[in-house]
PDB file of C-alpha atoms in Angstrom:
ATOM      1  CA  UNK A   1       1.594  17.863  -6.633  1.00 70.00           C
ATOM      2  CA  UNK A   2       1.282  14.244  -5.558  1.00 79.00           C
ATOM      3  CA  UNK A   3       2.044  11.596  -8.155  1.00 87.00           C
ATOM      4  CA  UNK A   4      -1.305   9.948  -7.512  1.00 92.00           C
ATOM      5  CA  UNK A   5      -4.469  11.730  -6.367  1.00 93.00           C
ATOM      6  CA  UNK A   6      -7.385   9.860  -4.840  1.00 94.00           C
ATOM      7  CA  UNK A   7     -10.384  11.226  -2.951  1.00 89.00           C
ATOM      8  CA  UNK A   8     -10.267   9.678   0.546  1.00 85.00           C
ATOM      9  CA  UNK A   9     -14.047   9.794   0.986  1.00 87.00           C
ATOM     10  CA  UNK A  10     -15.697   8.359   2.939  1.00 92.00           C
ATOM     11  CA  UNK A  11     -18.200   7.126   0.419  1.00 95.00           C
ATOM     12  CA  UNK A  12     -21.424   5.634   1.752  1.00 97.00           C
ATOM     13  CA  UNK A  13     -23.840   3.785  -0.542  1.00 97.00           C
ATOM     14  CA  UNK A  14     -26.844   1.475  -0.099  1.00 97.00           C
ATOM     15  CA  UNK A  15     -26.538  -2.218  -0.810  1.00 97.00           C
ATOM     16  CA  UNK A  16     -26.965  -2.968  -4.510  1.00 97.00           C
ATOM     17  CA  UNK A  17     -25.656   0.407  -5.689  1.00 97.00           C
ATOM     18  CA  UNK A  18     -23.024   0.850  -8.374  1.00 97.00           C
ATOM     19  CA  UNK A  19     -19.846   2.318  -6.933  1.00 97.00           C
ATOM     20  CA  UNK A  20     -17.317   4.339  -8.889  1.00 97.00           C
ATOM     21  CA  UNK A  21     -13.846   4.928  -7.452  1.00 97.00           C
ATOM     22  CA  UNK A  22     -11.260   7.037  -9.265  1.00 97.00           C
ATOM     23  CA  UNK A  23      -7.657   8.175  -9.294  1.00 97.00           C
ATOM     24  CA  UNK A  24      -5.632  10.593 -11.364  1.00 96.00           C
ATOM     25  CA  UNK A  25      -1.881  10.480 -11.800  1.00 95.00           C
ATOM     26  CA  UNK A  26       0.859  12.606 -13.259  1.00 93.00           C
ATOM     27  CA  UNK A  27       3.685  10.241 -14.240  1.00 89.00           C
ATOM     28  CA  UNK A  28       3.240   9.016 -17.807  1.00 89.00           C
ATOM     29  CA  UNK A  29       5.840   6.275 -17.205  1.00 87.00           C
ATOM     30  CA  UNK A  30       3.351   4.221 -15.209  1.00 89.00           C
ATOM     31  CA  UNK A  31       2.390   1.069 -17.109  1.00 87.00           C
ATOM     32  CA  UNK A  32       0.671  -1.170 -14.563  1.00 89.00           C
ATOM     33  CA  UNK A  33      -2.366  -0.003 -12.667  1.00 93.00           C
ATOM     34  CA  UNK A  34      -3.762  -1.815  -9.690  1.00 93.00           C
ATOM     35  CA  UNK A  35      -6.513  -1.655  -7.132  1.00 96.00           C
ATOM     36  CA  UNK A  36      -5.883  -2.948  -3.649  1.00 96.00           C
ATOM     37  CA  UNK A  37      -8.569  -3.551  -1.043  1.00 97.00           C
ATOM     38  CA  UNK A  38      -7.785  -3.064   2.621  1.00 94.00           C
ATOM     39  CA  UNK A  39     -10.073  -4.211   5.391  1.00 94.00           C
ATOM     40  CA  UNK A  40      -9.807  -2.589   8.791  1.00 90.00           C
ATOM     41  CA  UNK A  41      -6.582  -3.490  10.616  1.00 88.00           C
ATOM     42  CA  UNK A  42      -5.399  -5.688   7.765  1.00 91.00           C
ATOM     43  CA  UNK A  43      -2.773  -5.276   5.062  1.00 92.00           C
ATOM     44  CA  UNK A  44      -3.889  -4.358   1.530  1.00 94.00           C
ATOM     45  CA  UNK A  45      -4.641  -7.175  -0.898  1.00 94.00           C
ATOM     46  CA  UNK A  46      -4.521  -6.970  -4.680  1.00 92.00           C
ATOM     47  CA  UNK A  47      -8.011  -6.820  -6.152  1.00 95.00           C
ATOM     48  CA  UNK A  48      -7.340  -6.165  -9.832  1.00 92.00           C
ATOM     49  CA  UNK A  49      -4.602  -5.026 -12.150  1.00 88.00           C
ATOM     50  CA  UNK A  50      -4.607  -3.607 -15.676  1.00 89.00           C
ATOM     51  CA  UNK A  51      -1.774  -3.123 -18.093  1.00 85.00           C
ATOM     52  CA  UNK A  52      -1.772   0.146 -20.043  1.00 82.00           C
ATOM     53  CA  UNK A  53      -5.121   1.465 -21.255  1.00 83.00           C
ATOM     54  CA  UNK A  54      -8.359  -0.464 -21.435  1.00 86.00           C
ATOM     55  CA  UNK A  55     -10.912  -2.286 -19.355  1.00 91.00           C
ATOM     56  CA  UNK A  56     -10.742  -5.429 -17.286  1.00 93.00           C
ATOM     57  CA  UNK A  57     -13.691  -7.189 -15.710  1.00 95.00           C
ATOM     58  CA  UNK A  58     -13.735  -9.706 -12.869  1.00 94.00           C
ATOM     59  CA  UNK A  59     -17.149 -10.616 -11.559  1.00 96.00           C
ATOM     60  CA  UNK A  60     -18.773  -7.521 -10.069  1.00 97.00           C
ATOM     61  CA  UNK A  61     -15.586  -5.475 -10.497  1.00 97.00           C
ATOM     62  CA  UNK A  62     -14.435  -3.541 -13.565  1.00 97.00           C
ATOM     63  CA  UNK A  63     -11.164  -1.623 -13.802  1.00 96.00           C
ATOM     64  CA  UNK A  64     -10.644   1.056 -16.433  1.00 96.00           C
ATOM     65  CA  UNK A  65      -7.497   2.888 -17.429  1.00 95.00           C
ATOM     66  CA  UNK A  66      -7.349   5.946 -19.677  1.00 93.00           C
ATOM     67  CA  UNK A  67      -3.676   6.774 -20.133  1.00 91.00           C
ATOM     68  CA  UNK A  68      -4.419   9.758 -22.367  1.00 92.00           C
ATOM     69  CA  UNK A  69      -6.259  11.408 -19.471  1.00 93.00           C
ATOM     70  CA  UNK A  70      -4.098   9.813 -16.752  1.00 94.00           C
ATOM     71  CA  UNK A  71      -7.279   8.593 -15.091  1.00 95.00           C
ATOM     72  CA  UNK A  72      -8.151   5.199 -13.657  1.00 96.00           C
ATOM     73  CA  UNK A  73     -11.426   3.882 -12.285  1.00 97.00           C
ATOM     74  CA  UNK A  74     -12.827   0.929 -10.393  1.00 97.00           C
ATOM     75  CA  UNK A  75     -16.519   0.114 -10.699  1.00 97.00           C
ATOM     76  CA  UNK A  76     -18.318  -2.196  -8.288  1.00 98.00           C
ATOM     77  CA  UNK A  77     -21.722  -3.483  -9.387  1.00 98.00           C
ATOM     78  CA  UNK A  78     -24.384  -4.748  -6.998  1.00 97.00           C
ATOM     79  CA  UNK A  79     -22.326  -3.589  -4.034  1.00 98.00           C
ATOM     80  CA  UNK A  80     -22.480  -5.691  -0.867  1.00 97.00           C
ATOM     81  CA  UNK A  81     -21.831  -4.851   2.792  1.00 97.00           C
ATOM     82  CA  UNK A  82     -18.783  -7.123   2.539  1.00 97.00           C
ATOM     83  CA  UNK A  83     -17.338  -4.652   0.014  1.00 97.00           C
ATOM     84  CA  UNK A  84     -16.977  -2.119   2.826  1.00 97.00           C
ATOM     85  CA  UNK A  85     -13.247  -1.415   2.953  1.00 96.00           C
ATOM     86  CA  UNK A  86     -10.623   1.071   1.844  1.00 95.00           C
ATOM     87  CA  UNK A  87      -9.756   0.881  -1.846  1.00 97.00           C
ATOM     88  CA  UNK A  88      -6.296   2.032  -2.858  1.00 96.00           C
ATOM     89  CA  UNK A  89      -5.248   2.655  -6.405  1.00 96.00           C
ATOM     90  CA  UNK A  90      -1.620   1.873  -7.171  1.00 93.00           C
ATOM     91  CA  UNK A  91       0.650   2.093 -10.137  1.00 91.00           C
ATOM     92  CA  UNK A  92       4.138   1.247 -11.222  1.00 86.00           C
ATOM     93  CA  UNK A  93       6.387   1.363 -14.210  1.00 79.00           C
ATOM     94  CA  UNK A  94       7.572  -1.687 -16.082  1.00 65.00           C
ATOM     95  CA  UNK A  95       9.210  -4.202 -13.775  1.00 58.00           C
ATOM     96  CA  UNK A  96       6.834  -3.556 -10.963  1.00 57.00           C
ATOM     97  CA  UNK A  97       9.171  -1.850  -8.580  1.00 69.00           C
ATOM     98  CA  UNK A  98       8.508   1.048  -6.229  1.00 76.00           C
ATOM     99  CA  UNK A  99       4.734   0.975  -6.476  1.00 85.00           C
ATOM    100  CA  UNK A 100       3.072   4.328  -5.770  1.00 88.00           C
ATOM    101  CA  UNK A 101      -0.238   4.319  -3.927  1.00 91.00           C
ATOM    102  CA  UNK A 102      -3.144   6.697  -3.755  1.00 93.00           C
ATOM    103  CA  UNK A 103      -4.539   7.848  -0.424  1.00 91.00           C
ATOM    104  CA  UNK A 104      -7.304   5.254  -0.515  1.00 94.00           C
ATOM    105  CA  UNK A 105     -11.080   5.756  -0.560  1.00 95.00           C
ATOM    106  CA  UNK A 106     -13.074   4.454   2.388  1.00 94.00           C
ATOM    107  CA  UNK A 107     -16.250   2.774   1.191  1.00 97.00           C
ATOM    108  CA  UNK A 108     -19.237   1.885   3.345  1.00 97.00           C
ATOM    109  CA  UNK A 109     -22.016  -0.253   1.876  1.00 97.00           C
ATOM    110  CA  UNK A 110     -25.130  -0.141   4.043  1.00 96.00           C
ATOM    111  CA  UNK A 111     -27.412  -3.166   4.255  1.00 94.00           C
TER     112      UNK A 111
ATOM    113  CA  UNK B   1      -1.185 -11.718   4.828  1.00 48.00           C
ATOM    114  CA  UNK B   2       0.053 -15.043   3.632  1.00 55.00           C
ATOM    115  CA  UNK B   3       3.846 -15.248   3.486  1.00 81.00           C
ATOM    116  CA  UNK B   4       4.641 -12.200   5.621  1.00 89.00           C
ATOM    117  CA  UNK B   5       4.783 -12.051   9.400  1.00 92.00           C
ATOM    118  CA  UNK B   6       5.260  -8.727  11.169  1.00 95.00           C
ATOM    119  CA  UNK B   7       6.005  -8.044  14.798  1.00 96.00           C
ATOM    120  CA  UNK B   8       5.041  -6.505  17.055  1.00 97.00           C
ATOM    121  CA  UNK B   9       1.474  -6.054  15.884  1.00 96.00           C
ATOM    122  CA  UNK B  10       1.077  -3.128  18.282  1.00 97.00           C
ATOM    123  CA  UNK B  11       3.694  -0.973  19.937  1.00 97.00           C
ATOM    124  CA  UNK B  12       3.142   1.957  22.275  1.00 98.00           C
ATOM    125  CA  UNK B  13       6.226   3.942  23.159  1.00 97.00           C
ATOM    126  CA  UNK B  14       7.219   7.230  24.681  1.00 97.00           C
ATOM    127  CA  UNK B  15       8.559  10.094  22.638  1.00 97.00           C
ATOM    128  CA  UNK B  16      12.328   9.881  22.344  1.00 97.00           C
ATOM    129  CA  UNK B  17      12.563   6.098  22.658  1.00 98.00           C
ATOM    130  CA  UNK B  18      13.924   3.852  19.901  1.00 98.00           C
ATOM    131  CA  UNK B  19      11.740   1.155  18.344  1.00 98.00           C
ATOM    132  CA  UNK B  20      12.499  -1.821  16.130  1.00 98.00           C
ATOM    133  CA  UNK B  21       9.916  -3.378  13.846  1.00 98.00           C
ATOM    134  CA  UNK B  22      10.400  -6.765  12.286  1.00 97.00           C
ATOM    135  CA  UNK B  23       9.308  -8.334   9.000  1.00 95.00           C
ATOM    136  CA  UNK B  24       9.730 -12.071   8.568  1.00 92.00           C
ATOM    137  CA  UNK B  25       9.092 -13.491   5.095  1.00 87.00           C
ATOM    138  CA  UNK B  26       7.739 -17.007   5.482  1.00 76.00           C
ATOM    139  CA  UNK B  27       8.888 -17.882   1.976  1.00 69.00           C
ATOM    140  CA  UNK B  28      11.870 -16.487   0.138  1.00 63.00           C
ATOM    141  CA  UNK B  29      11.299 -13.355  -1.923  1.00 66.00           C
ATOM    142  CA  UNK B  30      14.039 -11.223  -3.319  1.00 71.00           C
ATOM    143  CA  UNK B  31      12.206  -7.893  -3.139  1.00 86.00           C
ATOM    144  CA  UNK B  32      10.947  -6.476   0.144  1.00 90.00           C
ATOM    145  CA  UNK B  33       9.346  -3.114   0.832  1.00 92.00           C
ATOM    146  CA  UNK B  34       8.501  -1.051   3.867  1.00 95.00           C
ATOM    147  CA  UNK B  35       5.573   1.371   3.679  1.00 95.00           C
ATOM    148  CA  UNK B  36       4.113   3.731   6.252  1.00 96.00           C
ATOM    149  CA  UNK B  37       0.375   4.386   6.515  1.00 95.00           C
ATOM    150  CA  UNK B  38      -0.744   7.271   8.667  1.00 92.00           C
ATOM    151  CA  UNK B  39      -4.325   7.340   9.905  1.00 85.00           C
ATOM    152  CA  UNK B  40      -6.709   7.933   7.016  1.00 75.00           C
ATOM    153  CA  UNK B  41      -3.922   8.206   4.484  1.00 80.00           C
ATOM    154  CA  UNK B  42      -2.424   6.106   1.736  1.00 84.00           C
ATOM    155  CA  UNK B  43       0.777   4.123   1.752  1.00 90.00           C
ATOM    156  CA  UNK B  44       4.026   6.082   1.857  1.00 92.00           C
ATOM    157  CA  UNK B  45       7.043   4.270   0.395  1.00 91.00           C
ATOM    158  CA  UNK B  46       9.959   4.090   2.816  1.00 95.00           C
ATOM    159  CA  UNK B  47      12.594   1.644   1.584  1.00 94.00           C
ATOM    160  CA  UNK B  48      13.051  -1.225  -0.856  1.00 90.00           C
ATOM    161  CA  UNK B  49      15.428  -4.196  -0.769  1.00 90.00           C
ATOM    162  CA  UNK B  50      16.212  -6.242  -3.885  1.00 85.00           C
ATOM    163  CA  UNK B  51      18.489  -9.221  -3.340  1.00 80.00           C
ATOM    164  CA  UNK B  52      22.071  -8.172  -2.710  1.00 81.00           C
ATOM    165  CA  UNK B  53      21.712  -4.792  -4.442  1.00 85.00           C
ATOM    166  CA  UNK B  54      22.007  -1.569  -2.500  1.00 88.00           C
ATOM    167  CA  UNK B  55      18.603  -0.730  -0.992  1.00 90.00           C
ATOM    168  CA  UNK B  56      16.537   2.166  -2.317  1.00 90.00           C
ATOM    169  CA  UNK B  57      16.280   4.388   0.747  1.00 92.00           C
ATOM    170  CA  UNK B  58      14.766   7.345  -1.053  1.00 91.00           C
ATOM    171  CA  UNK B  59      11.534   7.248   0.958  1.00 92.00           C
ATOM    172  CA  UNK B  60      12.992   7.343   4.438  1.00 96.00           C
ATOM    173  CA  UNK B  61      11.683  10.581   5.989  1.00 95.00           C
ATOM    174  CA  UNK B  62      14.714  11.371   8.143  1.00 95.00           C
ATOM    175  CA  UNK B  63      18.010   9.958   9.374  1.00 96.00           C
ATOM    176  CA  UNK B  64      16.164   8.669  12.442  1.00 98.00           C
ATOM    177  CA  UNK B  65      14.836   5.898  10.213  1.00 98.00           C
ATOM    178  CA  UNK B  66      16.959   2.964   9.101  1.00 97.00           C
ATOM    179  CA  UNK B  67      16.346  -0.539   7.849  1.00 96.00           C
ATOM    180  CA  UNK B  68      18.367  -3.678   7.346  1.00 94.00           C
ATOM    181  CA  UNK B  69      17.933  -6.941   5.556  1.00 92.00           C
ATOM    182  CA  UNK B  70      20.345  -9.804   5.126  1.00 81.00           C
ATOM    183  CA  UNK B  71      19.839 -11.754   1.929  1.00 76.00           C
ATOM    184  CA  UNK B  72      16.238 -12.886   1.511  1.00 77.00           C
ATOM    185  CA  UNK B  73      15.526 -13.167   5.208  1.00 85.00           C
ATOM    186  CA  UNK B  74      14.236 -11.005   8.008  1.00 91.00           C
ATOM    187  CA  UNK B  75      14.166  -7.240   7.709  1.00 95.00           C
ATOM    188  CA  UNK B  76      14.110  -4.771  10.573  1.00 97.00           C
ATOM    189  CA  UNK B  77      12.998  -1.145  10.482  1.00 98.00           C
ATOM    190  CA  UNK B  78      14.443   0.975  13.268  1.00 98.00           C
ATOM    191  CA  UNK B  79      13.159   4.379  14.319  1.00 98.00           C
ATOM    192  CA  UNK B  80      15.415   6.273  16.680  1.00 98.00           C
ATOM    193  CA  UNK B  81      14.274   9.034  19.035  1.00 98.00           C
ATOM    194  CA  UNK B  82      10.642   8.539  18.089  1.00 98.00           C
ATOM    195  CA  UNK B  83       8.371  11.535  17.602  1.00 97.00           C
ATOM    196  CA  UNK B  84       4.584  11.730  17.780  1.00 97.00           C
ATOM    197  CA  UNK B  85       4.392  12.173  13.994  1.00 96.00           C
ATOM    198  CA  UNK B  86       5.963   8.715  13.636  1.00 97.00           C
ATOM    199  CA  UNK B  87       2.683   7.214  14.864  1.00 97.00           C
ATOM    200  CA  UNK B  88       1.389   5.087  11.999  1.00 97.00           C
ATOM    201  CA  UNK B  89       1.015   1.545  10.741  1.00 97.00           C
ATOM    202  CA  UNK B  90       4.243   0.249   9.245  1.00 98.00           C
ATOM    203  CA  UNK B  91       3.614  -2.318   6.528  1.00 97.00           C
ATOM    204  CA  UNK B  92       6.064  -4.781   5.060  1.00 95.00           C
ATOM    205  CA  UNK B  93       5.393  -6.126   1.587  1.00 93.00           C
ATOM    206  CA  UNK B  94       6.975  -8.752  -0.616  1.00 90.00           C
ATOM    207  CA  UNK B  95       7.230  -8.566  -4.369  1.00 82.00           C
ATOM    208  CA  UNK B  96       6.748 -11.984  -5.895  1.00 71.00           C
ATOM    209  CA  UNK B  97       8.276 -11.044  -9.208  1.00 67.00           C
ATOM    210  CA  UNK B  98       6.696 -10.720 -12.600  1.00 65.00           C
ATOM    211  CA  UNK B  99       5.701  -7.636 -14.486  1.00 63.00           C
ATOM    212  CA  UNK B 100       2.578  -6.669 -12.571  1.00 65.00           C
ATOM    213  CA  UNK B 101       4.421  -5.873  -9.405  1.00 70.00           C
ATOM    214  CA  UNK B 102       1.858  -7.467  -7.117  1.00 81.00           C
ATOM    215  CA  UNK B 103       2.776  -6.883  -3.506  1.00 88.00           C
ATOM    216  CA  UNK B 104       1.897  -9.220  -0.647  1.00 89.00           C
ATOM    217  CA  UNK B 105       1.482  -7.295   2.571  1.00 93.00           C
ATOM    218  CA  UNK B 106       1.778  -8.254   6.176  1.00 93.00           C
ATOM    219  CA  UNK B 107      -0.824  -7.054   8.635  1.00 93.00           C
ATOM    220  CA  UNK B 108       1.435  -4.269   9.783  1.00 95.00           C
ATOM    221  CA  UNK B 109       2.899  -2.981  13.015  1.00 97.00           C
ATOM    222  CA  UNK B 110       0.798  -0.245  14.614  1.00 97.00           C
ATOM    223  CA  UNK B 111       3.085   2.257  16.325  1.00 98.00           C
ATOM    224  CA  UNK B 112       1.775   4.829  18.775  1.00 97.00           C
ATOM    225  CA  UNK B 113       4.181   7.419  20.127  1.00 97.00           C
ATOM    226  CA  UNK B 114       2.903   9.190  23.231  1.00 96.00           C
TER     227      UNK B 114
END
């Protein structure tokens, strides 16, 4: 079993839709949960991070962590074509070393 | 990505040849990672350097893979006797420090083994 499971998609939605991206994990030691966005032929960039359980909102993006279920989510409201990218969940234990990544979900937002 | 330069950006080689990939941190960071990303897949941890400590090599897939780094400077990832399954994007990332573990990635070196 992989430490982090993420559906690779692809996921195709119309512009303006609400997008839900999810990951499950198995290691209860993970404390920091992150979402990276990767555009084609570029390196990943940190989009959001959350410590432990709870929600965090940044503009059109909301990250949720449920440690009891070992389940994390990223919601994108009013999705835009510029949101088209691969979204990778990532997590690490305290100290931030040896980050483990999910497979990434490819998202296409159609104009 | 800002702060990380990788070369070459693209490398095509024949099976059995050795390749060397380079990561050049523009600014000093103590922690440096190498990840591999196969087509359509997530990032696979390869190796991690932290200052002068012994590197964590637990992700290297075989003894054909090796990496070096001197201090907080350039790192090189070497793949000997390349195989077709080595074809992937090899990403270097810097850890800025702090509890969140944010990683700053280079744009990667795309390796194709024919």
